[in-house]
Tab-separated table of C-alpha atoms in Angstrom:
chain	number	residue	atom	x	y	z
A	287	MET	CA	-9.639	6.065	16.725
A	288	SER	CA	-5.887	6.861	16.976
A	289	ASP	CA	-2.600	5.224	16.720
A	290	GLY	CA	-2.759	4.344	13.046
A	291	VAL	CA	-6.330	3.015	12.960
A	292	THR	CA	-9.473	4.922	11.887
A	293	LEU	CA	-13.225	3.799	11.953
A	294	GLU	CA	-15.774	5.456	9.729
A	295	ARG	CA	-19.452	4.641	9.303
A	296	ASN	CA	-21.387	5.366	6.158
A	297	GLY	CA	-24.988	4.076	6.638
A	298	ALA	CA	-24.699	0.313	7.412
A	299	VAL	CA	-21.138	0.018	6.171
A	300	ALA	CA	-17.962	0.821	8.135
A	301	THR	CA	-14.496	1.345	6.956
A	302	LEU	CA	-11.539	0.412	9.131
A	303	THR	CA	-8.327	1.900	7.808
A	304	LEU	CA	-4.761	1.040	8.688
A	305	ASP	CA	-2.696	4.210	8.479
A	306	HIS	CA	0.692	4.165	10.423
A	307	GLY	CA	3.872	5.429	8.832
A	308	LYS	CA	4.985	4.471	5.393
A	309	VAL	CA	4.319	0.936	5.338
A	310	ASN	CA	1.755	0.239	8.069
A	311	ALA	CA	4.298	-1.493	10.391
A	312	MET	CA	2.391	-2.534	13.461
A	313	THR	CA	3.236	-1.338	16.878
A	314	PRO	CA	1.661	-2.522	20.387
A	315	ALA	CA	-0.279	0.705	20.473
A	316	MET	CA	-1.716	0.048	16.950
A	317	HIS	CA	-2.832	-3.418	17.916
A	318	LYS	CA	-4.666	-1.911	20.846
A	319	ALA	CA	-6.338	0.653	18.512
A	320	LEU	CA	-7.280	-2.001	16.053
A	321	TYR	CA	-8.754	-4.298	18.706
A	322	GLU	CA	-11.000	-1.271	20.035
A	323	ALA	CA	-12.051	-0.330	16.430
A	324	LEU	CA	-13.171	-3.984	15.837
A	325	VAL	CA	-15.106	-3.928	19.197
A	326	SER	CA	-16.780	-0.614	18.137
A	327	PHE	CA	-17.523	-2.286	14.778
A	328	ILE	CA	-19.010	-5.417	16.288
A	329	ASN	CA	-20.996	-3.512	18.959
A	330	ASP	CA	-22.594	-0.917	16.735
A	331	ASP	CA	-26.065	-2.173	15.661
A	332	ARG	CA	-26.284	0.379	12.971
A	333	ILE	CA	-23.318	-1.291	11.190
A	334	LYS	CA	-24.046	-4.580	9.257
A	335	VAL	CA	-20.763	-4.877	7.153
A	336	GLY	CA	-17.149	-3.605	7.361
A	337	VAL	CA	-14.226	-2.941	4.953
A	338	LEU	CA	-10.639	-3.374	6.291
A	339	THR	CA	-8.011	-1.638	4.134
A	340	SER	CA	-5.296	0.866	3.995
A	341	PRO	CA	-5.258	4.393	2.315
A	342	PRO	CA	-4.482	4.672	-1.414
A	343	GLY	CA	-0.702	4.490	-2.021
A	344	LYS	CA	0.110	2.784	1.241
A	345	PRO	CA	0.453	-1.094	1.664
A	346	PHE	CA	-2.046	-3.029	3.751
A	347	SER	CA	0.722	-3.944	6.214
A	348	VAL	CA	4.328	-5.227	6.209
A	349	GLY	CA	3.646	-6.784	9.650
A	350	GLU	CA	5.149	-6.162	13.040
A	351	ASP	CA	7.257	-3.118	13.563
A	352	ILE	CA	10.611	-4.704	14.556
A	353	LYS	CA	12.024	-1.333	15.263
A	354	THR	CA	9.778	-0.677	18.219
A	355	PRO	CA	12.102	-1.317	21.387
A	356	ARG	CA	11.262	-4.222	23.476
A	357	PRO	CA	11.753	-3.761	27.464
A	358	ALA	CA	14.562	-5.576	29.046
A	359	GLU	CA	12.933	-8.529	30.894
A	360	THR	CA	14.071	-11.686	32.802
A	361	ALA	CA	12.908	-15.106	31.623
A	362	GLU	CA	10.362	-15.023	34.373
A	363	GLU	CA	8.998	-11.589	33.407
A	364	LYS	CA	8.762	-12.829	29.720
A	365	VAL	CA	6.621	-15.794	30.885
A	366	TRP	CA	4.516	-13.663	33.004
A	367	ARG	CA	3.837	-11.244	30.175
A	368	HIS	CA	2.831	-14.238	27.984
A	369	LEU	CA	0.363	-15.312	30.602
A	370	ASN	CA	-0.800	-11.867	31.588
A	371	PRO	CA	-0.431	-9.726	28.393
A	372	HIS	CA	-2.065	-6.627	29.888
A	373	GLY	CA	-0.634	-6.772	33.452
A	374	ALA	CA	1.865	-4.004	32.780
A	375	GLU	CA	-0.805	-1.674	31.337
A	376	ALA	CA	-2.876	-1.973	34.571
A	377	ALA	CA	-0.027	-0.616	36.444
A	378	GLY	CA	0.399	2.278	33.957
A	379	GLY	CA	2.716	0.728	31.566
A	380	GLU	CA	2.630	0.890	27.751
A	381	PRO	CA	1.098	-1.910	25.604
A	382	GLY	CA	3.590	-4.607	24.855
A	383	ARG	CA	4.069	-7.856	23.158
A	384	PRO	CA	2.233	-10.120	23.423
A	385	GLY	CA	-0.629	-8.054	24.043
A	386	TRP	CA	-3.548	-6.695	22.067
A	387	ASP	CA	-2.452	-8.773	19.077
A	388	TRP	CA	-3.566	-11.749	21.056
A	389	ASP	CA	-6.957	-10.169	21.815
A	390	ILE	CA	-7.534	-9.490	18.126
A	391	LEU	CA	-6.801	-13.193	17.088
A	392	THR	CA	-9.200	-14.430	19.858
A	393	LEU	CA	-11.912	-11.840	19.192
A	394	GLU	CA	-15.197	-13.397	18.364
A	395	ARG	CA	-16.805	-11.675	15.363
A	396	PHE	CA	-20.063	-12.516	13.322
A	397	LYS	CA	-20.329	-9.413	11.147
A	398	PRO	CA	-18.968	-9.730	7.670
A	399	MET	CA	-15.747	-7.899	6.865
A	400	ILE	CA	-14.324	-7.400	3.343
A	401	GLY	CA	-10.568	-7.081	2.812
A	402	ALA	CA	-9.277	-4.516	0.286
A	403	VAL	CA	-5.485	-5.189	-0.009
A	404	ARG	CA	-2.984	-3.128	-1.913
A	405	GLY	CA	0.788	-3.495	-1.613
A	406	TRP	CA	2.745	-5.601	0.932
A	407	CYS	CA	0.450	-7.879	3.250
A	408	LEU	CA	2.904	-9.884	5.441
A	409	GLY	CA	3.340	-11.340	8.963
A	410	GLN	CA	0.903	-9.772	11.375
A	411	GLY	CA	-0.875	-7.937	8.520
A	412	ILE	CA	-1.735	-11.332	6.735
A	413	LEU	CA	-2.714	-12.873	10.043
A	414	TYR	CA	-5.143	-10.145	10.698
A	415	LEU	CA	-6.429	-10.220	7.074
A	416	LEU	CA	-7.090	-13.953	7.170
A	417	HIS	CA	-8.629	-13.813	10.644
A	418	HIS	CA	-10.861	-10.866	10.343
A	419	THR	CA	-11.999	-10.586	6.744
A	420	ASP	CA	-14.372	-13.068	4.964
A	421	ILE	CA	-14.272	-11.878	1.406
A	422	ARG	CA	-11.098	-10.311	-0.140
A	423	LEU	CA	-10.190	-8.104	-3.043
A	424	ALA	CA	-6.618	-7.069	-3.908
A	425	SER	CA	-5.023	-4.666	-6.284
A	426	PRO	CA	-2.504	-5.958	-8.833
A	427	ASP	CA	0.429	-4.807	-6.824
A	428	ALA	CA	-0.540	-6.733	-3.643
A	429	LYS	CA	2.064	-9.152	-2.249
A	430	PHE	CA	1.210	-11.844	0.365
A	431	GLY	CA	3.493	-13.897	2.526
A	432	PHE	CA	4.455	-15.436	5.914
A	433	PRO	CA	8.143	-14.457	6.608
A	434	GLU	CA	8.092	-15.562	10.265
A	435	ILE	CA	9.806	-18.895	9.558
A	436	GLY	CA	13.073	-17.179	8.448
A	437	TYR	CA	13.273	-15.768	11.933
A	438	ALA	CA	12.483	-19.030	13.885
A	439	MET	CA	9.001	-17.735	14.645
A	440	GLY	CA	6.866	-20.493	13.064
A	441	GLY	CA	3.415	-21.535	14.252
A	442	VAL	CA	1.142	-18.848	12.602
A	443	GLY	CA	-0.350	-21.613	10.297
A	444	GLY	CA	-2.031	-23.062	13.216
A	445	TRP	CA	-3.025	-19.724	14.716
A	446	ILE	CA	-5.259	-18.887	11.744
A	447	ARG	CA	-5.745	-22.392	10.572
A	448	LEU	CA	-4.579	-21.565	7.050
A	449	ALA	CA	-5.400	-25.020	5.713
A	450	ARG	CA	-9.169	-24.180	6.111
A	451	GLN	CA	-8.726	-21.137	3.892
A	452	VAL	CA	-6.511	-22.607	1.062
A	453	PRO	CA	-5.588	-26.124	-0.005
A	454	HIS	CA	-3.155	-28.184	2.068
A	455	VAL	CA	-0.276	-28.058	-0.401
A	456	HIS	CA	-0.461	-24.205	-0.967
A	457	ALA	CA	-0.775	-23.570	2.799
A	458	LEU	CA	2.347	-25.389	3.438
A	459	GLU	CA	4.316	-24.012	0.548
A	460	LEU	CA	3.495	-20.434	1.731
A	461	LEU	CA	4.338	-21.421	5.437
A	462	LEU	CA	7.562	-23.484	4.972
A	463	THR	CA	9.205	-21.468	2.154
A	464	GLY	CA	8.412	-18.025	3.580
A	465	ASP	CA	8.136	-16.842	0.038
A	466	THR	CA	5.732	-13.995	-1.083
A	467	ILE	CA	3.100	-14.368	-3.801
A	468	ASP	CA	1.527	-11.815	-6.008
A	469	ALA	CA	-2.211	-11.030	-6.259
A	470	GLU	CA	-2.770	-13.307	-9.212
A	471	ARG	CA	-1.258	-16.240	-7.561
A	472	ALA	CA	-3.176	-15.437	-4.322
A	473	ALA	CA	-6.471	-15.618	-6.410
A	474	GLU	CA	-5.575	-18.853	-8.005
A	475	ILE	CA	-5.100	-20.572	-4.643
A	476	ASN	CA	-8.200	-18.918	-3.146
A	477	LEU	CA	-6.326	-16.738	-0.710
A	478	ILE	CA	-8.248	-13.765	-2.120
A	479	ASN	CA	-11.479	-13.678	-4.221
A	480	ARG	CA	-10.167	-11.538	-7.101
A	481	VAL	CA	-7.817	-8.976	-8.352
A	482	VAL	CA	-9.177	-5.468	-9.139
A	483	PRO	CA	-7.565	-2.226	-10.488
A	484	ASP	CA	-6.043	-0.157	-7.565
A	485	ALA	CA	-8.043	2.778	-8.888
A	486	THR	CA	-11.362	0.997	-8.228
A	487	LEU	CA	-10.384	-1.162	-5.214
A	488	SER	CA	-12.076	0.892	-2.550
A	489	GLU	CA	-15.129	1.431	-4.739
A	490	GLU	CA	-15.566	-2.259	-5.619
A	491	ALA	CA	-15.010	-3.347	-1.943
A	492	HIS	CA	-17.714	-0.868	-0.754
A	493	GLN	CA	-20.062	-1.988	-3.545
A	494	LEU	CA	-19.823	-5.416	-2.297
A	495	ALA	CA	-20.410	-4.334	1.211
A	496	GLU	CA	-23.495	-2.628	0.126
A	497	ARG	CA	-24.788	-5.642	-1.580
A	498	ILE	CA	-24.419	-7.500	1.718
A	499	ALA	CA	-25.869	-4.741	3.695
A	500	ARG	CA	-29.106	-4.600	1.792
A	501	HIS	CA	-30.099	-7.858	3.544
A	502	PRO	CA	-31.680	-8.187	7.160
A	503	ALA	CA	-29.147	-7.723	9.877
A	504	LEU	CA	-30.593	-10.823	11.634
A	505	GLY	CA	-30.223	-13.014	8.434
A	506	ILE	CA	-26.516	-11.832	8.073
A	507	ARG	CA	-25.746	-12.568	11.636
A	508	VAL	CA	-27.318	-16.136	11.635
A	509	GLU	CA	-25.481	-16.923	8.387
A	510	MET	CA	-22.152	-15.827	9.776
A	511	GLU	CA	-22.426	-17.643	13.022
A	512	SER	CA	-23.820	-20.787	11.590
A	513	TYR	CA	-21.067	-20.937	8.925
A	514	TYR	CA	-18.138	-20.314	11.343
A	515	ARG	CA	-19.239	-22.511	14.326
A	516	ALA	CA	-20.008	-25.327	12.090
A	517	HIS	CA	-16.225	-25.685	11.345
A	518	ASP	CA	-15.758	-27.303	14.564
A	519	MET	CA	-18.873	-29.449	14.549
A	520	THR	CA	-19.817	-32.806	13.216
A	521	ARG	CA	-22.270	-32.912	10.304
A	522	GLU	CA	-25.014	-33.896	12.607
A	523	GLN	CA	-24.116	-31.061	15.164
A	524	ALA	CA	-23.872	-28.592	12.469
A	525	THR	CA	-27.319	-29.358	11.021
A	526	ALA	CA	-28.940	-29.191	14.294
A	527	PHE	CA	-27.239	-26.014	15.236
A	528	GLY	CA	-27.976	-24.301	11.794
A	529	ALA	CA	-31.579	-25.528	12.186
A	530	HIS	CA	-31.956	-23.966	15.539
A	531	LEU	CA	-30.704	-20.661	14.356
A	532	TYR	CA	-32.786	-20.843	11.401
A	533	ARG	CA	-35.870	-21.437	13.279
A	534	LEU	CA	-35.141	-18.762	15.863
A	535	GLN	CA	-34.905	-16.038	13.077
A	536	ARG	CA	-38.083	-17.296	11.586
A	537	VAL	CA	-39.919	-16.902	14.866
A	538	ALA	CA	-38.628	-13.402	15.018
A	539	ALA	CA	-39.719	-12.667	11.571
A	540	GLY	CA	-43.222	-14.116	12.425
A	541	GLU	CA	-43.530	-11.858	15.499
A	542	GLN	CA	-42.465	-8.619	13.870
A	543	ASP	CA	-43.210	-6.823	10.741
A	544	LEU	CA	-40.551	-8.113	8.189
A	545	GLY	CA	-39.983	-4.464	7.144
A	546	SER	CA	-38.442	-3.803	10.583
A	547	PHE	CA	-35.457	-5.856	9.543
A	548	LEU	CA	-34.928	-3.649	6.485
A	549	ARG	CA	-35.187	-0.401	8.169
A	550	LYS	CA	-32.233	1.903	7.304
A	551	PRO	CA	-29.793	2.728	10.049
A	552	LYS	CA	-30.264	6.057	11.658
């Protein structure tokens, strides 16, 4: 991958690394590169688990690169771009806003991703962290926040359904104040799982990924899909859906040698 995003596979675990400039400010081209990396991660059957991170010494992301120039557009053109984010690209234009960022936020993913955060994690960076990671570790210097409200750009709490990830009162305090919190506070409100030393952040994230990857791919997929789809179901619907998926995987296990699910990726 290019434009500030790399994807590397080591056995059944893939590492997606954000690496653009000094602070990982996100450009439209970087959004596209991250989307393509996520699609590759999802579609590669050799991969069971991913780790989303930044290089040592570089923050996860400060959010959108506000220095990237925006094209001069009429009101009608802005509305058209909103409704057709990739229209200009089809005609040979560069990625713009909104664009691939929207594709990332609406991308369906049923493979687990572990976030390994160091430094600033703000704006678009924290949106991606909360939307595309399921377990999160952070170094002591990590800082989290939603500064958008200070620029009259509210609404992100709804996009990522923040109240489903942290308690209501903590979600609104973060969203309405625009304040940042440190890693310890993020762990207290369950925004992340735990704080680990920066020196071992990558190692611990990958050890956790390997613990998940030791399980059958089918079991991981069923657990992920059952968990996330049940969010929008009644108890009865969730029970029936989970039972269907469970029975399907048991049928598959009965028809094949169970060892086939444990085979090592080529």
